[in-house]
């Protein structure tokens, strides 16, 4: 397959992930350019990557990207209104829009222009999350009825909840509370923090999502959890014949005898291994339940970057006639349920999900 030509709108922290993927996999991806709103930032980027910085949308699109990654916080809807009518394929960052009114407006735009848009929801592609989904898919746990997730926030968590429980837009009741606890900083986007500074306003959201039919998800996430060495991340999935508890899988075999296996991560370049330095996959017993699709290329990508690369690759296949990777209707439903969680916190009352404009599209999948 020819290299996938990617244009990026935005230049924030998140765009660094896309650029690192493009640099690590030059035989798969090519950057056609980045569109900036700030001319000074564009000038600095042009020094690093000559000919790749643009401040004019028409000149940016004239580079003929296969698709555009829309990564501009708070301005995704405005850019969508410019890109959809032009027929430009768009991979939009999460959340695709803010607030129910914007979510609905974005869906109306997609329908009006029959836009080729997918959403960059990729957390379920992280190696661990993908391994958990494969264990669930295999039927080892029996019928999965509930889970507890404490490793992803808001719409990312909702995406994983819906995928693991196998729900679309079934009626759902959402109850949630917000708690404040002090927490000591240990790291952040700039690296480790040994100052001992204490944040007295650590926010911890605790929520319950109860879907029609009884499937239930328990959500628990603190706002520092991505960047804190003393706040770990957890996942539990319960089924009729077994459970996943972090890296431990308990289940009944065909003779109905209890078995315990572990999810074992395989990374190259450790303990004397000289193959390279990258993630290979995750084993459950003797079987890989996840394999890094880029392991053969020995690309030095962290888990988020692996998932980023996979979504970018899937988007490239989609615009060339392949299957959808994460349709807009799915992301809008994720964002909608996350909004209900915040409304439950704000009002102190349980919220009931209602069918939205994208309701019929979910049922066609």
XYZ file of C-alpha atoms in Angstrom:
365
model
C 0.000 0.000 0.000
C 1.217 3.489 -0.826
C 2.136 5.701 2.071
C -0.801 7.337 3.814
C -0.631 11.100 3.386
C -1.751 12.860 6.559
C -2.471 16.516 7.233
C -2.888 17.811 10.785
C -4.902 20.809 11.961
C -3.688 21.908 15.394
C -0.379 22.041 17.199
C -1.073 21.201 20.837
C 0.338 18.509 23.101
C -1.736 15.795 21.444
C -0.335 16.460 17.971
C 3.060 15.298 19.229
C 1.728 11.729 19.295
C 0.819 11.864 15.601
C 4.169 13.345 14.647
C 6.100 10.697 16.589
C 4.103 7.960 14.872
C 4.772 9.462 11.445
C 8.491 9.709 12.233
C 8.659 6.155 13.620
C 6.803 4.605 10.657
C 7.992 6.569 7.600
C 7.197 3.701 5.220
C 3.513 3.860 6.265
C 2.811 7.551 6.904
C 3.779 10.862 5.320
C 3.042 14.307 6.759
C 1.698 16.651 4.097
C 1.527 19.616 6.454
C 0.221 21.177 9.652
C -2.223 24.064 9.793
C -1.562 26.700 12.467
C -3.664 29.565 13.750
C -0.570 31.204 15.279
C 1.986 32.463 12.739
C 4.867 32.449 15.252
C 4.304 28.773 16.041
C 4.067 28.080 12.322
C 7.451 29.749 11.771
C 9.095 27.668 14.481
C 7.613 24.469 13.057
C 8.783 25.426 9.560
C 12.354 25.552 10.848
C 12.031 21.973 12.101
C 10.100 20.679 9.074
C 10.566 22.936 6.057
C 7.555 23.198 3.776
C 5.191 21.583 6.273
C 3.792 24.621 8.130
C 0.698 26.455 6.865
C -1.553 29.226 8.114
C -3.920 29.184 5.121
C -6.494 26.382 4.856
C -6.567 26.319 1.045
C -2.786 26.007 0.764
C -2.818 23.352 3.467
C -5.427 21.286 1.596
C -3.605 21.818 -1.710
C -0.971 19.359 -0.445
C -3.590 16.639 -1.096
C -3.643 14.699 2.168
C -5.545 11.404 2.130
C -7.230 12.659 5.261
C -6.969 15.431 7.821
C -6.570 14.906 11.556
C -8.621 17.546 13.340
C -6.948 18.222 16.674
C -8.032 21.687 17.801
C -9.603 21.892 21.237
C -12.784 23.927 21.233
C -12.758 24.531 17.476
C -13.535 21.092 16.035
C -17.081 22.047 15.056
C -15.968 25.235 13.315
C -13.377 23.375 11.243
C -15.845 20.581 10.495
C -18.160 23.206 8.987
C -15.294 24.139 6.640
C -14.031 20.644 5.811
C -17.216 18.595 5.392
C -18.612 20.645 2.460
C -15.271 20.245 0.656
C -15.446 16.460 0.882
C -12.234 16.227 2.899
C -12.016 12.972 4.903
C -11.605 13.851 8.575
C -10.279 11.942 11.572
C -11.432 14.105 14.456
C -10.026 14.052 17.978
C -12.151 13.343 21.024
C -14.461 14.733 22.115
C -15.840 15.383 18.646
C -17.851 18.288 20.088
C -18.748 19.869 23.430
C -22.273 19.814 24.804
C -25.372 18.115 23.440
C -26.189 20.987 21.094
C -22.778 20.736 19.406
C -22.946 16.940 19.272
C -26.285 17.175 17.478
C -25.026 19.908 15.151
C -22.020 17.794 14.178
C -24.266 14.854 13.352
C -26.489 17.097 11.218
C -23.409 18.282 9.293
C -22.240 14.727 8.739
C -25.659 13.744 7.388
C -26.037 16.837 5.208
C -22.709 16.415 3.425
C -22.417 12.625 3.720
C -19.052 13.418 5.266
C -16.336 10.801 5.472
C -15.557 11.324 9.127
C -14.251 8.946 11.763
C -13.295 9.713 15.349
C -9.942 9.248 17.000
C -11.222 7.119 19.867
C -8.274 4.800 20.381
C -8.078 3.839 24.054
C -9.676 0.446 23.387
C -6.706 -0.200 21.074
C -4.161 0.112 23.889
C -2.429 -3.273 24.271
C -3.955 -4.041 27.667
C -7.444 -2.892 26.707
C -7.287 -4.833 23.447
C -6.187 -7.949 25.341
C -9.115 -7.602 27.745
C -11.525 -7.259 24.818
C -10.104 -10.407 23.228
C -10.576 -12.382 26.449
C -14.178 -11.166 26.595
C -14.723 -11.919 22.891
C -13.373 -15.460 23.310
C -16.240 -16.327 25.665
C -13.889 -17.429 28.423
C -15.811 -15.369 30.988
C -19.235 -16.489 29.812
C -21.791 -13.715 29.457
C -20.223 -10.462 30.631
C -22.666 -8.504 32.763
C -20.664 -5.872 34.656
C -17.328 -4.163 35.006
C -15.374 -1.630 37.028
C -13.075 0.746 35.198
C -10.542 2.990 36.895
C -7.985 3.778 34.212
C -9.648 5.987 31.592
C -11.643 9.200 31.870
C -15.090 10.297 30.705
C -15.877 9.419 27.047
C -12.814 7.139 26.761
C -14.101 5.087 29.664
C -17.626 5.066 28.233
C -16.275 3.779 24.916
C -14.629 0.833 26.657
C -17.717 0.231 28.784
C -19.946 0.001 25.725
C -17.523 -2.217 23.813
C -16.942 -4.643 26.683
C -20.600 -4.873 27.689
C -21.790 -4.990 24.091
C -24.278 -2.130 24.378
C -25.197 0.527 21.826
C -27.841 3.042 22.864
C -29.955 0.914 25.178
C -31.819 2.895 27.851
C -29.317 3.790 30.542
C -29.524 5.389 33.981
C -26.464 7.324 35.105
C -25.754 8.270 38.703
C -22.550 10.033 39.717
C -20.799 11.943 42.483
C -17.656 14.062 42.644
C -15.265 13.863 45.599
C -12.271 15.996 46.515
C -9.174 14.465 48.117
C -5.639 15.806 48.567
C -3.003 14.165 46.369
C 0.755 14.671 46.084
C 2.114 15.381 42.609
C 4.605 12.845 41.253
C 4.781 13.600 37.524
C 3.144 15.453 34.653
C 3.511 16.213 30.967
C 6.908 17.772 31.655
C 8.245 14.752 33.560
C 8.773 13.702 37.166
C 7.877 16.016 40.031
C 9.699 15.492 43.320
C 8.618 18.797 44.872
C 6.168 17.142 47.250
C 3.502 19.676 46.277
C 0.025 18.655 47.389
C -3.065 19.381 45.322
C -5.936 19.872 47.754
C -8.472 19.775 44.936
C -7.950 16.336 43.477
C -11.214 15.443 41.732
C -12.490 11.888 41.862
C -15.556 10.980 39.808
C -17.497 7.899 40.842
C -20.414 6.824 38.662
C -22.740 3.955 37.867
C -24.084 3.228 34.386
C -27.076 0.862 34.494
C -28.223 -0.340 31.091
C -31.562 -1.900 30.256
C -31.293 -5.636 30.718
C -29.129 -5.324 33.811
C -25.650 -4.762 32.411
C -23.826 -2.345 34.708
C -20.566 -0.406 34.744
C -18.894 1.167 37.757
C -16.696 4.152 36.894
C -14.018 5.504 39.237
C -11.415 8.000 38.040
C -9.263 10.696 39.635
C -8.125 13.639 37.533
C -4.429 12.949 38.227
C -4.548 9.240 37.449
C -2.771 9.444 34.075
C 0.138 11.275 35.694
C 0.727 9.864 39.144
C 3.018 7.071 40.290
C 1.099 6.514 43.531
C -2.360 6.318 41.945
C -2.498 3.101 39.949
C -5.021 2.079 37.321
C -7.431 -0.845 37.601
C -9.877 -2.858 35.531
C -12.301 -5.596 36.548
C -14.684 -7.425 34.226
C -17.229 -9.928 35.516
C -18.966 -12.669 33.556
C -21.122 -15.679 34.351
C -18.103 -18.026 34.199
C -15.172 -15.874 35.180
C -13.596 -12.499 35.782
C -10.673 -10.320 34.864
C -9.054 -8.477 37.746
C -6.259 -6.293 36.371
C -3.808 -8.894 34.990
C -5.426 -11.957 36.573
C -8.032 -14.020 34.716
C -10.133 -16.480 36.719
C -12.527 -18.791 34.872
C -14.103 -22.233 34.772
C -12.774 -24.752 32.253
C -14.872 -27.252 30.289
C -14.987 -29.529 33.344
C -16.219 -26.573 35.433
C -12.985 -26.552 37.409
C -11.504 -23.168 38.397
C -8.456 -21.974 36.469
C -6.286 -18.903 37.078
C -4.079 -17.426 34.359
C -2.231 -14.130 34.060
C -2.053 -11.571 31.289
C 1.695 -11.541 30.639
C 3.196 -8.596 28.779
C 6.046 -9.370 26.356
C 8.434 -6.489 25.658
C 11.602 -6.794 23.608
C 14.886 -5.262 24.692
C 14.646 -6.303 28.353
C 16.656 -8.705 30.493
C 19.319 -9.296 27.868
C 16.974 -9.549 24.884
C 18.711 -7.985 21.872
C 15.926 -8.072 19.273
C 15.233 -4.377 19.662
C 13.155 -2.228 21.989
C 9.420 -2.435 21.468
C 6.257 -4.088 22.688
C 5.483 -7.486 21.126
C 2.190 -8.510 22.698
C 0.268 -9.922 25.663
C -0.020 -13.627 26.454
C -2.767 -15.427 28.333
C -1.230 -18.780 29.125
C 0.314 -20.001 25.869
C -1.791 -17.828 23.538
C -1.287 -14.245 22.450
C -4.486 -12.326 23.155
C -2.875 -9.191 21.725
C -0.048 -8.654 19.241
C 1.436 -5.274 18.398
C 0.726 -4.756 14.674
C 3.974 -2.788 14.345
C 6.299 -5.127 16.259
C 8.010 -6.396 13.107
C 9.070 -2.850 12.291
C 10.725 -2.509 15.712
C 9.157 0.929 16.064
C 9.816 2.457 19.490
C 6.240 3.373 20.352
C 4.585 3.538 23.750
C 1.133 2.034 24.250
C -0.720 5.222 23.334
C 1.421 5.659 20.222
C 0.795 2.049 19.148
C -2.942 2.683 19.391
C -2.515 6.029 17.625
C -0.655 4.372 14.755
C -3.289 1.653 14.472
C -6.132 4.168 14.272
C -4.234 6.253 11.703
C -3.615 3.132 9.620
C -7.265 2.090 9.838
C -8.338 5.574 8.770
C -6.030 5.321 5.761
C -7.656 2.056 4.762
C -11.121 3.539 5.283
C -10.574 6.473 2.911
C -9.312 3.996 0.300
C -12.506 1.978 0.431
C -12.066 -0.035 3.629
C -14.273 -0.464 6.662
C -15.089 2.301 9.126
C -12.800 2.373 12.159
C -14.741 4.426 14.750
C -17.871 6.035 13.286
C -19.075 9.423 14.440
C -22.334 7.996 15.831
C -20.390 5.797 18.271
C -18.292 8.681 19.543
C -21.324 10.938 19.914
C -23.006 8.309 22.077
C -19.848 8.004 24.203
C -19.738 11.767 24.677
C -23.473 11.948 25.413
C -23.299 9.387 28.231
C -20.255 11.188 29.646
C -22.288 14.417 29.615
C -25.030 12.675 31.584
C -22.437 11.696 34.174
C -21.477 15.352 34.622
C -25.147 16.369 34.759
C -25.754 13.801 37.493
C -22.901 15.353 39.463
C -24.159 18.905 38.905
C -27.785 18.164 39.819
C -27.270 15.449 42.412
C -29.896 13.394 40.585
C -29.798 10.278 38.451
C -29.990 10.984 34.720
C -31.826 8.887 32.124
C -30.424 8.606 28.599
C -32.798 9.487 25.772
C -32.558 8.504 22.069
C -30.593 11.148 20.178
C -30.332 12.193 16.533
C -27.796 9.436 15.779
C -30.003 6.729 17.338
C -30.907 4.983 14.064
C -27.284 4.926 12.865
C -26.229 2.966 15.950
C -28.874 0.339 15.242
C -27.624 -0.147 11.679
C -24.213 -1.271 12.931
